[in-house]
Amino acid sequence: MKMNGARILLECLKREGVDTMFGYPGGTVINIYDELFSFREIRHILPRHEQAGVHAADGYARATGKVGVALATSGPGATNTVTGIATAYMDSIPMVIITGQVPTALIGNDAFQEVDIVGITRPCTKHNFLVKNVKDLAPILKKAFYIARTGRPGPVLVDIPKDVQIAQTEFDYPETVEMRSYKPTVEGHPRQVEKAMTMILAARKPVVYVGGGVVLGGASEELTSLARMLSLPVTTTLMGLGAFPESDPLSLGMLGMHGAYCANMAMTESDVIVAVGARFDDRVTGKIATFAPHAKIIHVDVDPTSIRKNVRVDLPIVGDVKDVLGKMIREAEKQTAKGGVERDLSGWLGEIATWKETHPLSYKESKTAIKPQYVIQKLRELSDADAIIATDVGQHQMWTAQFFQFNKPRTLLSSGGLGTMGYGLPAAMGAQAAFPDRQVITVCGDGGVQMNIQEMATLVQNRLPVKIVILNNNFLGMVRQWQELFFDRRYSSTCLELPIDFVKLAEAYGAKGFSTAKPDEVEEIIKQGFAEEGPVIMEFKIAREEKVLPMVPAGASLNEMVLNA
Amino acid sequence: MKHTISVLVENEFGVLSRVVSLFSGRGFNIDSLTVAPTNEEGMSRMTIVTGGDENILEQITKQLNKLIDVIKVIDFTDGSAIDRELALIKVTAEDESRAEVLRIVDIFRAKVIDVTPKSYTIEATGSPLKIDAILELLRPLGLKELVRTGAVAIGRGAKGWKG
């Protein structure tokens, strides 16, 4: 059947299983919107800013595991998507971003609302396309979805000029994709797995270091089985939280700059580290020269470039983490069945238990000021077991990571790699669109929440009952913390000064708002907020100069934690 | 250490800039780069001469392989490839130096492709080291202009890149 390009785009999205998209109209996508007007199979949500639309698609993707889709017009619409795209790229989130472009005949002429978005997003997409002929549109979209979701996932941008949206062609959606230049390795090499298991079984101080790859690869079950089967202690990165239940005694919690003492000590003292779907980011390793000095490192990752990028690796296994962990379980069964494997981890697990006991994550409680950690603990206590938490970026993000206790994958949505302020609220919006019946909470600071606060309107309009928790210290708290510790308390431009009335703000958007500065009101407000049917702002005016601790100062070794300052 | 890398790519829109921005974005150096279509439909071949230690080379190779349009990356270790470069050299040639330039051209099996009373323009081909050598001899006589193509390389032996 003959169709125009705009219709072909929608038909392709439908065939890829897209049920929700986030988009903002404009001159070069008006033809797509015209088709969308009568196209009932895809729910279109209109954010109030393109950046938020992309974050929402990202939140949708992280919560569901499906490819998130966002749409924006050319020029400023396209440039507004860049922060969202870079955020998804750093955290390997599968997304397809569609942008309109000026007609092909005008490309390069500095036309109205023209920008070279393919050039701009080249370094922050997994791949991108400019569609020059309507005949290429369907095959390119097929490739875009395939590239976005396979191998190490990531965002793919497709730039569609206006005349391509108008031009007609026969619609034929390809069933399969074959690309000679793109064939990700997904199956781990059995011989490498065998060697790895021999190393793990011989280890006296093993630790499993888990990253976001385990969540993305849907391998939590395999990871949990393997760790429990072999009594392997597990620490996760921020992105890995939820991949292994933190309620399990084998869990060490998060490692790194604001990680748990026991996790950082276990890494430093370990003799075998099994890194799974993690990339040895500088926030995790601390000073590379002194990182895990005694450990042999096994590194499992679907992306070969992650291996040996930052640290030496003794045994690399390239492959999909689910496949490799599955093979590891069978290999462990095989090797232990053969006998002759003598393992006694009681000394090591005892050492870890002592670290946990002597240096737990803690804070000084207060009767007069609200402690942010207390709010997070109350949120855990009062929220549903399958609640989805989206954070913004900063102190509140680290407190959430430290104190919420994540037990299920895809329940924490957070900008780990790029650290994008303004991410939390729109990401929660995307997750709520995917799961209308689940509790979706965003924990924000008073700084970041104001970077995409306009999305309150989208929440109210679309009946997305996101619960917005604002930990308000009237500071850009994380930078203030650094200024306190490393810059002699010279609080340069980190005090937000003007207090915002968040209750009135919520009401202005037609939502409900609560606010308190009293610790004994925290619980009641959370209960009331959760009981509300629509979106809610819950503002907690917290102890202003509370710090995130422990902290490994930038450039210091992982075991040189500041515990009290 | 210098490395010569061949990169086989889909001849797609923007592929050159993907490769080049990978090098600049990650702080790798490019000493020379050539690119042209191959005998296979839709496929181009780049030859990149770059430098760095073993770790950097490993990252460069992996990152290139990660690009969606890259079909194959071949890192030619020493001796496994033949490399050639072409140079066009405009050199001052007056009075007694005219004969000297011609002698050098002869020794290096180069060619004079343009002549004026005051200059010769020379075409020289060979390994980059050979080009360096002829330049060294011509430089004292007065180099006016130099264009080098950068190296191209092909593996030794009967096998093609597909094996």
Coordinates of C-alpha atoms in Angstrom, one line a residue, chain A residues 89 116 118 122-123 125-130 132 143 147 152 179-182 303-310, chain B residues 9-14 17-18 21 26 40-43 55 58-59 62-71:
Chain A
Y89 CA 23.8 7.2 26.0
D116 CA 22.8 19.6 11.8
V118 CA 23.0 14.3 13.1
R122 CA 27.1 11.8 16.6
P123 CA 29.2 11.5 19.8
T125 CA 24.2 8.4 20.2
K126 CA 24.9 4.8 19.5
H127 CA 24.2 5.6 15.9
N128 CA 22.2 8.1 13.9
F129 CA 20.6 8.5 10.5
L130 CA 19.5 11.2 8.1
K132 CA 17.2 11.3 2.4
K143 CA 17.7 -0.8 11.8
I147 CA 20.6 -1.1 17.0
R152 CA 25.1 -2.7 24.5
M179 CA 24.0 -5.7 8.7
R180 CA 27.5 -6.9 7.7
S181 CA 29.0 -4.1 9.8
Y182 CA 27.0 -4.7 13.1
D303 CA 30.9 -4.2 25.0
P304 CA 34.5 -5.1 24.4
T305 CA 35.5 -1.4 24.7
S306 CA 34.6 -1.5 28.4
I307 CA 37.1 -4.2 29.0
R308 CA 40.7 -2.9 29.9
K309 CA 39.6 0.7 29.3
N310 CA 40.3 1.8 32.9
Chain B
V9 CA 33.6 0.9 6.3
E10 CA 30.1 1.1 4.8
N11 CA 30.2 3.9 2.3
E12 CA 27.5 5.7 4.3
F13 CA 26.7 9.4 4.8
G14 CA 29.0 10.8 7.6
S17 CA 33.3 12.1 10.4
R18 CA 32.3 9.3 12.7
S21 CA 35.4 12.4 15.7
R26 CA 38.9 10.3 22.8
E40 CA 33.3 -4.1 -3.2
E41 CA 30.1 -2.3 -3.7
G42 CA 29.3 0.2 -1.0
M43 CA 32.5 -0.3 0.9
N55 CA 46.6 0.0 25.6
E58 CA 43.7 -1.7 21.8
Q59 CA 41.1 1.0 22.7
K62 CA 37.9 -1.7 19.9
Q63 CA 36.3 1.7 19.6
L64 CA 36.5 1.6 15.8
N65 CA 34.9 -1.8 15.7
K66 CA 32.1 -0.5 17.9
L67 CA 31.1 2.1 15.2
I68 CA 28.0 0.7 13.5
D69 CA 29.3 1.5 10.0
V70 CA 32.7 -0.2 10.5
I71 CA 32.9 -3.7 8.9

